[in-house]
Amino acid sequence: MIVLPKDLLKIVSNRLVMLCALVLVMFYMVTARLFELQIIRGAYFLNELNVTSFQRLELSAPRGTIYDRLGRPLAINISEHVVMVDPAAAISRGAHMNDVAADLLALLEEHGESVIDAFPIHIPANPAEPMEFLFGGSEARERLWKSDMTVAEDATPEEAMVRLRHIFAIPAELTDYEARGVVAFRSAVFRNRFRQTEQILLASNVSFDTVVAVSENSDRFPAIFIDADSVRYYPGGRYVSNIVGYLGRINQQQLAQLAAQGYGPHDRIGMAGLEASFESSLRGRSGEQIVEVSAVGRPIRYLDPTPPVQGDRLFTTIDLQLQIETYYILRDQLTQTIINKMTTPDAPDFITHDMFFASMARSNNIPITEIRNPRNDGPHVSQIREFLLNQFQEITHGYTEDGRAFLIHNDPPTDDELRAKFIEAIENIEFGATHMLMTLYELGIIDVEEDFADNLLARRITPQQAILSLLRDGTITPQMTGLDPSTGSVVVVNVATGAVLAAVGYPTFDANRLSGPGSAEYIGRLNADTHSSPWINRPFMEARAPGSTFKPITAVLGMETGIIGPLTLIRDGVVFTAAGRPYSRNWSQYSFGYVNVNIAMAASINYFFSEIGWRLGNSQEATQNVATQAFIRFMSDFGLNDRSGVEIDEYRDTLPRDLLAVSSPQFKEFMTRRVNPNANRLQYGWFDGDIARTAFGQGANNYTAASMAKVFATFASEGVRRQLRLMDRIEDSRGEVRRRFPPNVEAIVAANPETFRHINRGLLYVTQHRQGTATAIFEDFHIDVAGKTGTAEQITGRPSHTSFGGFAPYDNPQIAVYVVIPFSDTPTTRSPATQVARDVIAAFFAFETYDEGRQIVRTLLP
């Protein structure tokens, strides 16, 4: 045992001495470590610091353009100004970017710009309400984002926000709601910390004033710059949106399928129409830029890029001028039909003012959300809002000092509840026509001159005059009214080639408004319009019963099977009872007597064609299957069981491939069970009455305007059935043809050419014979038109559809036309669909009116 001297022990146990010894030991350890790092291993770490790598940046190719048949643009690329963020510069400035972000976001808001916001946390203005993640239920996306942002995997939205505020040093005095924009900005930069060569898009399609403001304050906005970007623009706008389609941000399912082809999460791809069908051709070939980056991801230098190759050019068969003219012919006819119903008080379908405005409200074209919004404080809107909210109040057991009962609200009413009360109030005339017109004016639904309100309130114009004027000038469109009729389809086909020259559906949408400022509101309005459903590509996707326009097929069937001949006479019994109830009836209550097939076609006699079906086969003679199979054969021969052939999605694509999609036992059962899966055999069974109704275009007949246009083009060609097509050719960016789409004869209908000539003569009678159903409409028309009118009932309590199919000129057919206007049959307007067809034919041949009458000034170019 060692015994230290008493004084030495005292020194060693002194706390100060022990602290000094500890400091000396720690200093030695630090010095030794520094010596190792700087002297022994210094060269190694210096070499590691100077190591660089190369990154590949994709350079997007300009999208290919789309043209009409004469080279007029339908889809092009235009340049727009965008606000970009350089992540490398932003990261180097750290917390200083909080002030930059706040100032920049305030400037963009002041200029009315829309900031691209991909921040996945919703933060309500009311701090008492919970936050929520915006991953659409995708756990994978949520997990990836949290990993990128160094947020705990099980973090709630509130906990994630706390973490981000700490990372970005957000001042405590800002609420989460106030800080959200800055946090979103910083988060976008933070996620690019290992990809600092990838610049971040902050706002697109900004105004020139914004460009100037950002550029002039470059010292105030470091890391922010203005760039040019290419965006899709559709010169044809709403007139061709159903054909051309539109672009949209790629979704997760599409990305999973296309990632191997080089698509990324920020790419835009074709979502409908030709943009979708020819995505691979239009996309082009991306280029690349190789960037040398430091060990921390900063770009050092850019190597020579490989330029991208622009996508191919698509030339369609569409005639843009004819497409636009057809659109307005259809819309104007719908408008005139509604006006006729509003100006014929003794008509059974007379439209009163309360019916007019109630229909607008029912179809949400007077948005209830705008009425309940207190920011819309016009006196007429405010009065409606107060009235509606009062309907959801109740009186409690309490009184104010002046003796009035307390009024307290129940739970706030939903939009649907408010809309129902609003419609009820309009129908009960709680608000007159003047009040409703002023409401439309205050909400900005009608864009009128400033003196409109003064003239209306001063009674210098009546509500009726105002409504009719707004309809005639297009301020209030048929779509906005939600009345019958407010939709329709027209297809125009080149008989010789099957080329679709025009395919118009009304209403439609404007693809140019599906992105950029105000797009969310516009898309919301389209989605809310469930009455007219503007998203539907009506010419190719909306199937309707053809009515009497189907009768030429029955006539061919009858003649080819020997049931009737050209001179066979059948006595018109008006009501066909042989096939059982419900009986088939003529449109006229009077008999036409003994008639042949041409007169039956001209006068559209249901009894005659029902008799053909009955003679083909019936249950009494145990030959019902013979008739059924005969109809199936000829309907299929005319292409009604197949696609029309166009290069975009159509109705037949939505049905099972192996389904017989013509009027038949299989199709009737399929459609019945689609509506009612528990339907019994009495509901979907096939009876004699189904054959009789099939014979004149009702029953289970259900076809698109495109398919029926193909039928009439086949009649014009005397049995030659050609595939319809929207495409003419594809060229590369240098103008070299990659692919042509030549005319394609699909089949020859197995019928005697003389049969077609005889039936076509009957179609000419429709427009020229004294008993023809379209003779009055085509009176003095300077082209011989062969065609067939049609009406078809679909829903009890609503008008029948009107339709017209035909071709012109009769002796040398160039075009076939088919028009269908749902719910348009009215005593106030003679066959609206036929009038549209007449005017479209006139537009195609460019009739001009002179003193000596209408003259043809152009015909179809090859």
PDB file of C-alpha atoms in Angstrom, residues 240-440:
ATOM      1  CA  VAL A 240     -63.331  20.019 -81.737  1.00  0.00           C
ATOM      2  CA  SER A 241     -62.614  19.092 -78.114  1.00  0.00           C
ATOM      3  CA  ASN A 242     -64.660  15.895 -78.419  1.00  0.00           C
ATOM      4  CA  ILE A 243     -62.430  14.757 -81.309  1.00  0.00           C
ATOM      5  CA  VAL A 244     -58.994  16.145 -80.443  1.00  0.00           C
ATOM      6  CA  GLY A 245     -59.220  15.519 -76.693  1.00  0.00           C
ATOM      7  CA  TYR A 246     -56.963  17.141 -74.120  1.00  0.00           C
ATOM      8  CA  LEU A 247     -53.865  16.644 -71.948  1.00  0.00           C
ATOM      9  CA  GLY A 248     -53.779  15.944 -68.234  1.00  0.00           C
ATOM     10  CA  ARG A 249     -51.280  15.184 -65.492  1.00  0.00           C
ATOM     11  CA  ILE A 250     -50.336  11.506 -65.517  1.00  0.00           C
ATOM     12  CA  ASN A 251     -51.956   9.538 -62.689  1.00  0.00           C
ATOM     13  CA  GLN A 252     -50.454   6.760 -60.599  1.00  0.00           C
ATOM     14  CA  GLN A 253     -52.015   3.942 -62.594  1.00  0.00           C
ATOM     15  CA  GLN A 254     -50.844   5.395 -65.907  1.00  0.00           C
ATOM     16  CA  LEU A 255     -47.379   6.051 -64.486  1.00  0.00           C
ATOM     17  CA  ALA A 256     -47.066   2.419 -63.390  1.00  0.00           C
ATOM     18  CA  GLN A 257     -47.853   1.332 -66.943  1.00  0.00           C
ATOM     19  CA  LEU A 258     -45.728   3.921 -68.748  1.00  0.00           C
ATOM     20  CA  ALA A 259     -42.718   4.402 -66.453  1.00  0.00           C
ATOM     21  CA  ALA A 260     -40.684   1.943 -68.543  1.00  0.00           C
ATOM     22  CA  GLN A 261     -41.249   4.201 -71.560  1.00  0.00           C
ATOM     23  CA  GLY A 262     -39.625   7.137 -69.789  1.00  0.00           C
ATOM     24  CA  TYR A 263     -42.702   8.873 -68.343  1.00  0.00           C
ATOM     25  CA  GLY A 264     -42.265  10.721 -65.054  1.00  0.00           C
ATOM     26  CA  PRO A 265     -44.685  11.823 -62.318  1.00  0.00           C
ATOM     27  CA  HIS A 266     -44.874  15.383 -63.681  1.00  0.00           C
ATOM     28  CA  ASP A 267     -45.564  14.493 -67.318  1.00  0.00           C
ATOM     29  CA  ARG A 268     -48.778  15.400 -69.120  1.00  0.00           C
ATOM     30  CA  ILE A 269     -50.308  12.843 -71.456  1.00  0.00           C
ATOM     31  CA  GLY A 270     -53.334  12.555 -73.721  1.00  0.00           C
ATOM     32  CA  MET A 271     -56.476  11.885 -71.712  1.00  0.00           C
ATOM     33  CA  ALA A 272     -59.092  11.591 -74.475  1.00  0.00           C
ATOM     34  CA  GLY A 273     -59.631  11.808 -78.211  1.00  0.00           C
ATOM     35  CA  LEU A 274     -56.743  11.818 -80.668  1.00  0.00           C
ATOM     36  CA  GLU A 275     -54.406  13.137 -77.982  1.00  0.00           C
ATOM     37  CA  ALA A 276     -54.853   9.831 -76.142  1.00  0.00           C
ATOM     38  CA  SER A 277     -55.121   7.486 -79.128  1.00  0.00           C
ATOM     39  CA  PHE A 278     -51.899   8.765 -80.714  1.00  0.00           C
ATOM     40  CA  GLU A 279     -49.963   9.558 -77.533  1.00  0.00           C
ATOM     41  CA  SER A 280     -46.914   7.574 -78.642  1.00  0.00           C
ATOM     42  CA  SER A 281     -46.734   9.427 -81.982  1.00  0.00           C
ATOM     43  CA  LEU A 282     -47.418  12.890 -80.607  1.00  0.00           C
ATOM     44  CA  ARG A 283     -45.031  12.623 -77.666  1.00  0.00           C
ATOM     45  CA  GLY A 284     -41.838  12.726 -79.711  1.00  0.00           C
ATOM     46  CA  ARG A 285     -38.389  11.648 -78.498  1.00  0.00           C
ATOM     47  CA  SER A 286     -36.832  13.291 -75.465  1.00  0.00           C
ATOM     48  CA  GLY A 287     -33.331  14.725 -75.530  1.00  0.00           C
ATOM     49  CA  GLU A 288     -30.879  14.825 -72.682  1.00  0.00           C
ATOM     50  CA  GLN A 289     -28.526  17.176 -70.890  1.00  0.00           C
ATOM     51  CA  ILE A 290     -25.540  15.762 -68.999  1.00  0.00           C
ATOM     52  CA  VAL A 291     -24.628  17.821 -65.929  1.00  0.00           C
ATOM     53  CA  GLU A 292     -21.488  17.436 -63.838  1.00  0.00           C
ATOM     54  CA  VAL A 293     -22.372  17.860 -60.162  1.00  0.00           C
ATOM     55  CA  SER A 294     -20.367  18.085 -56.979  1.00  0.00           C
ATOM     56  CA  ALA A 295     -20.504  15.625 -54.117  1.00  0.00           C
ATOM     57  CA  VAL A 296     -23.294  17.688 -52.531  1.00  0.00           C
ATOM     58  CA  GLY A 297     -25.355  17.791 -55.716  1.00  0.00           C
ATOM     59  CA  ARG A 298     -24.462  21.288 -56.959  1.00  0.00           C
ATOM     60  CA  PRO A 299     -24.150  21.685 -60.754  1.00  0.00           C
ATOM     61  CA  ILE A 300     -20.602  22.451 -61.890  1.00  0.00           C
ATOM     62  CA  ARG A 301     -20.849  22.442 -65.661  1.00  0.00           C
ATOM     63  CA  TYR A 302     -23.231  21.481 -68.451  1.00  0.00           C
ATOM     64  CA  LEU A 303     -22.077  19.329 -71.351  1.00  0.00           C
ATOM     65  CA  ASP A 304     -23.377  19.661 -74.898  1.00  0.00           C
ATOM     66  CA  PRO A 305     -27.020  18.496 -74.939  1.00  0.00           C
ATOM     67  CA  THR A 306     -28.685  15.969 -77.224  1.00  0.00           C
ATOM     68  CA  PRO A 307     -31.671  17.924 -78.560  1.00  0.00           C
ATOM     69  CA  PRO A 308     -35.154  16.411 -78.398  1.00  0.00           C
ATOM     70  CA  VAL A 309     -37.115  15.425 -81.512  1.00  0.00           C
ATOM     71  CA  GLN A 310     -40.580  16.904 -81.918  1.00  0.00           C
ATOM     72  CA  GLY A 311     -43.546  14.549 -82.053  1.00  0.00           C
ATOM     73  CA  ASP A 312     -45.277  13.591 -85.277  1.00  0.00           C
ATOM     74  CA  ARG A 313     -47.890  15.720 -87.007  1.00  0.00           C
ATOM     75  CA  LEU A 314     -51.420  14.359 -87.325  1.00  0.00           C
ATOM     76  CA  PHE A 315     -53.603  15.318 -90.284  1.00  0.00           C
ATOM     77  CA  THR A 316     -57.265  14.529 -89.710  1.00  0.00           C
ATOM     78  CA  THR A 317     -60.256  14.275 -92.032  1.00  0.00           C
ATOM     79  CA  ILE A 318     -62.153  16.982 -90.143  1.00  0.00           C
ATOM     80  CA  ASP A 319     -63.121  20.185 -91.940  1.00  0.00           C
ATOM     81  CA  LEU A 320     -62.789  22.794 -89.190  1.00  0.00           C
ATOM     82  CA  GLN A 321     -64.987  25.351 -90.950  1.00  0.00           C
ATOM     83  CA  LEU A 322     -67.771  22.812 -91.445  1.00  0.00           C
ATOM     84  CA  GLN A 323     -67.346  21.628 -87.851  1.00  0.00           C
ATOM     85  CA  ILE A 324     -67.827  25.162 -86.513  1.00  0.00           C
ATOM     86  CA  GLU A 325     -70.773  25.918 -88.810  1.00  0.00           C
ATOM     87  CA  THR A 326     -72.428  22.640 -87.809  1.00  0.00           C
ATOM     88  CA  TYR A 327     -71.963  23.442 -84.121  1.00  0.00           C
ATOM     89  CA  TYR A 328     -73.826  26.727 -84.471  1.00  0.00           C
ATOM     90  CA  ILE A 329     -76.527  25.245 -86.696  1.00  0.00           C
ATOM     91  CA  LEU A 330     -77.239  22.663 -83.999  1.00  0.00           C
ATOM     92  CA  ARG A 331     -77.058  25.119 -81.110  1.00  0.00           C
ATOM     93  CA  ASP A 332     -79.245  27.681 -82.868  1.00  0.00           C
ATOM     94  CA  GLN A 333     -81.881  25.046 -83.674  1.00  0.00           C
ATOM     95  CA  LEU A 334     -81.988  23.977 -80.022  1.00  0.00           C
ATOM     96  CA  THR A 335     -82.354  27.631 -79.053  1.00  0.00           C
ATOM     97  CA  GLN A 336     -85.148  28.247 -81.553  1.00  0.00           C
ATOM     98  CA  THR A 337     -87.018  25.144 -80.403  1.00  0.00           C
ATOM     99  CA  ILE A 338     -86.946  26.399 -76.804  1.00  0.00           C
ATOM    100  CA  ILE A 339     -88.029  29.878 -77.923  1.00  0.00           C
ATOM    101  CA  ASN A 340     -90.938  28.372 -79.858  1.00  0.00           C
ATOM    102  CA  LYS A 341     -92.063  26.525 -76.739  1.00  0.00           C
ATOM    103  CA  MET A 342     -91.831  29.756 -74.714  1.00  0.00           C
ATOM    104  CA  THR A 343     -93.868  31.786 -77.191  1.00  0.00           C
ATOM    105  CA  THR A 344     -96.746  29.367 -77.881  1.00  0.00           C
ATOM    106  CA  PRO A 345     -99.055  29.635 -74.847  1.00  0.00           C
ATOM    107  CA  ASP A 346    -101.632  27.183 -76.196  1.00  0.00           C
ATOM    108  CA  ALA A 347     -99.033  24.437 -76.820  1.00  0.00           C
ATOM    109  CA  PRO A 348     -99.140  21.445 -74.445  1.00  0.00           C
ATOM    110  CA  ASP A 349     -95.429  21.874 -73.712  1.00  0.00           C
ATOM    111  CA  PHE A 350     -95.525  25.667 -73.219  1.00  0.00           C
ATOM    112  CA  ILE A 351     -92.621  26.847 -71.055  1.00  0.00           C
ATOM    113  CA  THR A 352     -93.463  29.478 -68.430  1.00  0.00           C
ATOM    114  CA  HIS A 353     -90.970  31.743 -66.719  1.00  0.00           C
ATOM    115  CA  ASP A 354     -91.028  29.764 -63.480  1.00  0.00           C
ATOM    116  CA  MET A 355     -90.390  26.541 -65.439  1.00  0.00           C
ATOM    117  CA  PHE A 356     -87.501  28.248 -67.240  1.00  0.00           C
ATOM    118  CA  PHE A 357     -85.688  29.404 -64.097  1.00  0.00           C
ATOM    119  CA  ALA A 358     -86.533  26.272 -62.097  1.00  0.00           C
ATOM    120  CA  SER A 359     -84.883  24.211 -64.833  1.00  0.00           C
ATOM    121  CA  MET A 360     -81.770  26.403 -64.700  1.00  0.00           C
ATOM    122  CA  ALA A 361     -81.606  25.863 -60.936  1.00  0.00           C
ATOM    123  CA  ARG A 362     -82.283  22.122 -61.225  1.00  0.00           C
ATOM    124  CA  SER A 363     -79.385  21.674 -63.642  1.00  0.00           C
ATOM    125  CA  ASN A 364     -77.192  23.768 -61.297  1.00  0.00           C
ATOM    126  CA  ASN A 365     -76.730  26.522 -63.863  1.00  0.00           C
ATOM    127  CA  ILE A 366     -77.753  28.906 -61.098  1.00  0.00           C
ATOM    128  CA  PRO A 367     -75.151  27.548 -58.654  1.00  0.00           C
ATOM    129  CA  ILE A 368     -76.543  27.257 -55.145  1.00  0.00           C
ATOM    130  CA  THR A 369     -73.001  27.596 -53.763  1.00  0.00           C
ATOM    131  CA  GLU A 370     -72.825  31.089 -55.246  1.00  0.00           C
ATOM    132  CA  ILE A 371     -76.198  32.051 -53.781  1.00  0.00           C
ATOM    133  CA  ARG A 372     -75.238  30.936 -50.269  1.00  0.00           C
ATOM    134  CA  ASN A 373     -71.830  32.684 -50.508  1.00  0.00           C
ATOM    135  CA  PRO A 374     -72.116  35.931 -48.469  1.00  0.00           C
ATOM    136  CA  ARG A 375     -69.557  37.616 -50.731  1.00  0.00           C
ATOM    137  CA  ASN A 376     -72.273  37.770 -53.388  1.00  0.00           C
ATOM    138  CA  ASP A 377     -74.101  40.605 -51.703  1.00  0.00           C
ATOM    139  CA  GLY A 378     -76.303  41.893 -54.530  1.00  0.00           C
ATOM    140  CA  PRO A 379     -79.756  42.840 -53.202  1.00  0.00           C
ATOM    141  CA  HIS A 380     -81.634  40.187 -55.206  1.00  0.00           C
ATOM    142  CA  VAL A 381     -79.146  37.422 -54.381  1.00  0.00           C
ATOM    143  CA  SER A 382     -79.132  38.432 -50.698  1.00  0.00           C
ATOM    144  CA  GLN A 383     -82.923  38.311 -50.569  1.00  0.00           C
ATOM    145  CA  ILE A 384     -82.953  34.774 -51.999  1.00  0.00           C
ATOM    146  CA  ARG A 385     -80.218  33.663 -49.586  1.00  0.00           C
ATOM    147  CA  GLU A 386     -82.082  35.058 -46.576  1.00  0.00           C
ATOM    148  CA  PHE A 387     -85.334  33.453 -47.723  1.00  0.00           C
ATOM    149  CA  LEU A 388     -83.731  30.021 -48.188  1.00  0.00           C
ATOM    150  CA  LEU A 389     -81.859  30.038 -44.895  1.00  0.00           C
ATOM    151  CA  ASN A 390     -85.018  31.023 -43.074  1.00  0.00           C
ATOM    152  CA  GLN A 391     -86.607  27.802 -44.329  1.00  0.00           C
ATOM    153  CA  PHE A 392     -84.163  25.924 -42.118  1.00  0.00           C
ATOM    154  CA  GLN A 393     -84.868  27.851 -38.882  1.00  0.00           C
ATOM    155  CA  GLU A 394     -87.172  26.971 -36.001  1.00  0.00           C
ATOM    156  CA  ILE A 395     -88.736  29.013 -33.167  1.00  0.00           C
ATOM    157  CA  THR A 396     -87.496  28.313 -29.602  1.00  0.00           C
ATOM    158  CA  HIS A 397     -89.222  29.053 -26.283  1.00  0.00           C
ATOM    159  CA  GLY A 398     -87.772  32.486 -25.830  1.00  0.00           C
ATOM    160  CA  TYR A 399     -88.537  36.050 -26.762  1.00  0.00           C
ATOM    161  CA  THR A 400     -86.570  39.185 -27.421  1.00  0.00           C
ATOM    162  CA  GLU A 401     -87.185  42.393 -25.509  1.00  0.00           C
ATOM    163  CA  ASP A 402     -89.644  43.594 -28.143  1.00  0.00           C
ATOM    164  CA  GLY A 403     -91.635  40.352 -27.868  1.00  0.00           C
ATOM    165  CA  ARG A 404     -90.401  38.537 -30.987  1.00  0.00           C
ATOM    166  CA  ALA A 405     -89.615  34.829 -30.828  1.00  0.00           C
ATOM    167  CA  PHE A 406     -85.996  33.683 -30.994  1.00  0.00           C
ATOM    168  CA  LEU A 407     -84.959  32.189 -34.345  1.00  0.00           C
ATOM    169  CA  ILE A 408     -82.078  29.706 -34.281  1.00  0.00           C
ATOM    170  CA  HIS A 409     -80.590  27.676 -37.127  1.00  0.00           C
ATOM    171  CA  ASN A 410     -80.633  23.905 -37.205  1.00  0.00           C
ATOM    172  CA  ASP A 411     -77.546  22.214 -38.597  1.00  0.00           C
ATOM    173  CA  PRO A 412     -76.477  24.157 -41.718  1.00  0.00           C
ATOM    174  CA  PRO A 413     -78.429  22.857 -44.735  1.00  0.00           C
ATOM    175  CA  THR A 414     -76.584  21.019 -47.469  1.00  0.00           C
ATOM    176  CA  ASP A 415     -76.392  22.382 -51.007  1.00  0.00           C
ATOM    177  CA  ASP A 416     -78.868  19.742 -52.166  1.00  0.00           C
ATOM    178  CA  GLU A 417     -81.364  20.773 -49.471  1.00  0.00           C
ATOM    179  CA  LEU A 418     -80.981  24.444 -50.375  1.00  0.00           C
ATOM    180  CA  ARG A 419     -81.336  23.691 -54.083  1.00  0.00           C
ATOM    181  CA  ALA A 420     -84.557  21.765 -53.483  1.00  0.00           C
ATOM    182  CA  LYS A 421     -86.012  24.702 -51.529  1.00  0.00           C
ATOM    183  CA  PHE A 422     -84.798  27.121 -54.199  1.00  0.00           C
ATOM    184  CA  ILE A 423     -86.537  25.185 -56.987  1.00  0.00           C
ATOM    185  CA  GLU A 424     -89.693  24.931 -54.910  1.00  0.00           C
ATOM    186  CA  ALA A 425     -89.659  28.677 -54.270  1.00  0.00           C
ATOM    187  CA  ILE A 426     -89.230  29.444 -57.989  1.00  0.00           C
ATOM    188  CA  GLU A 427     -92.072  27.108 -58.937  1.00  0.00           C
ATOM    189  CA  ASN A 428     -94.281  28.749 -56.313  1.00  0.00           C
ATOM    190  CA  ILE A 429     -93.327  32.129 -57.818  1.00  0.00           C
ATOM    191  CA  GLU A 430     -91.763  33.407 -54.615  1.00  0.00           C
ATOM    192  CA  PHE A 431     -89.339  35.193 -56.943  1.00  0.00           C
ATOM    193  CA  GLY A 432     -90.644  36.673 -60.179  1.00  0.00           C
ATOM    194  CA  ALA A 433     -88.925  36.663 -63.557  1.00  0.00           C
ATOM    195  CA  THR A 434     -87.444  40.146 -63.017  1.00  0.00           C
ATOM    196  CA  HIS A 435     -86.006  39.069 -59.673  1.00  0.00           C
ATOM    197  CA  MET A 436     -84.461  35.950 -61.242  1.00  0.00           C
ATOM    198  CA  LEU A 437     -82.982  37.872 -64.166  1.00  0.00           C
ATOM    199  CA  MET A 438     -81.409  40.334 -61.743  1.00  0.00           C
ATOM    200  CA  THR A 439     -80.037  37.396 -59.753  1.00  0.00           C
ATOM    201  CA  LEU A 440     -78.350  36.058 -62.888  1.00  0.00           C
TER     202      LEU A 440
END
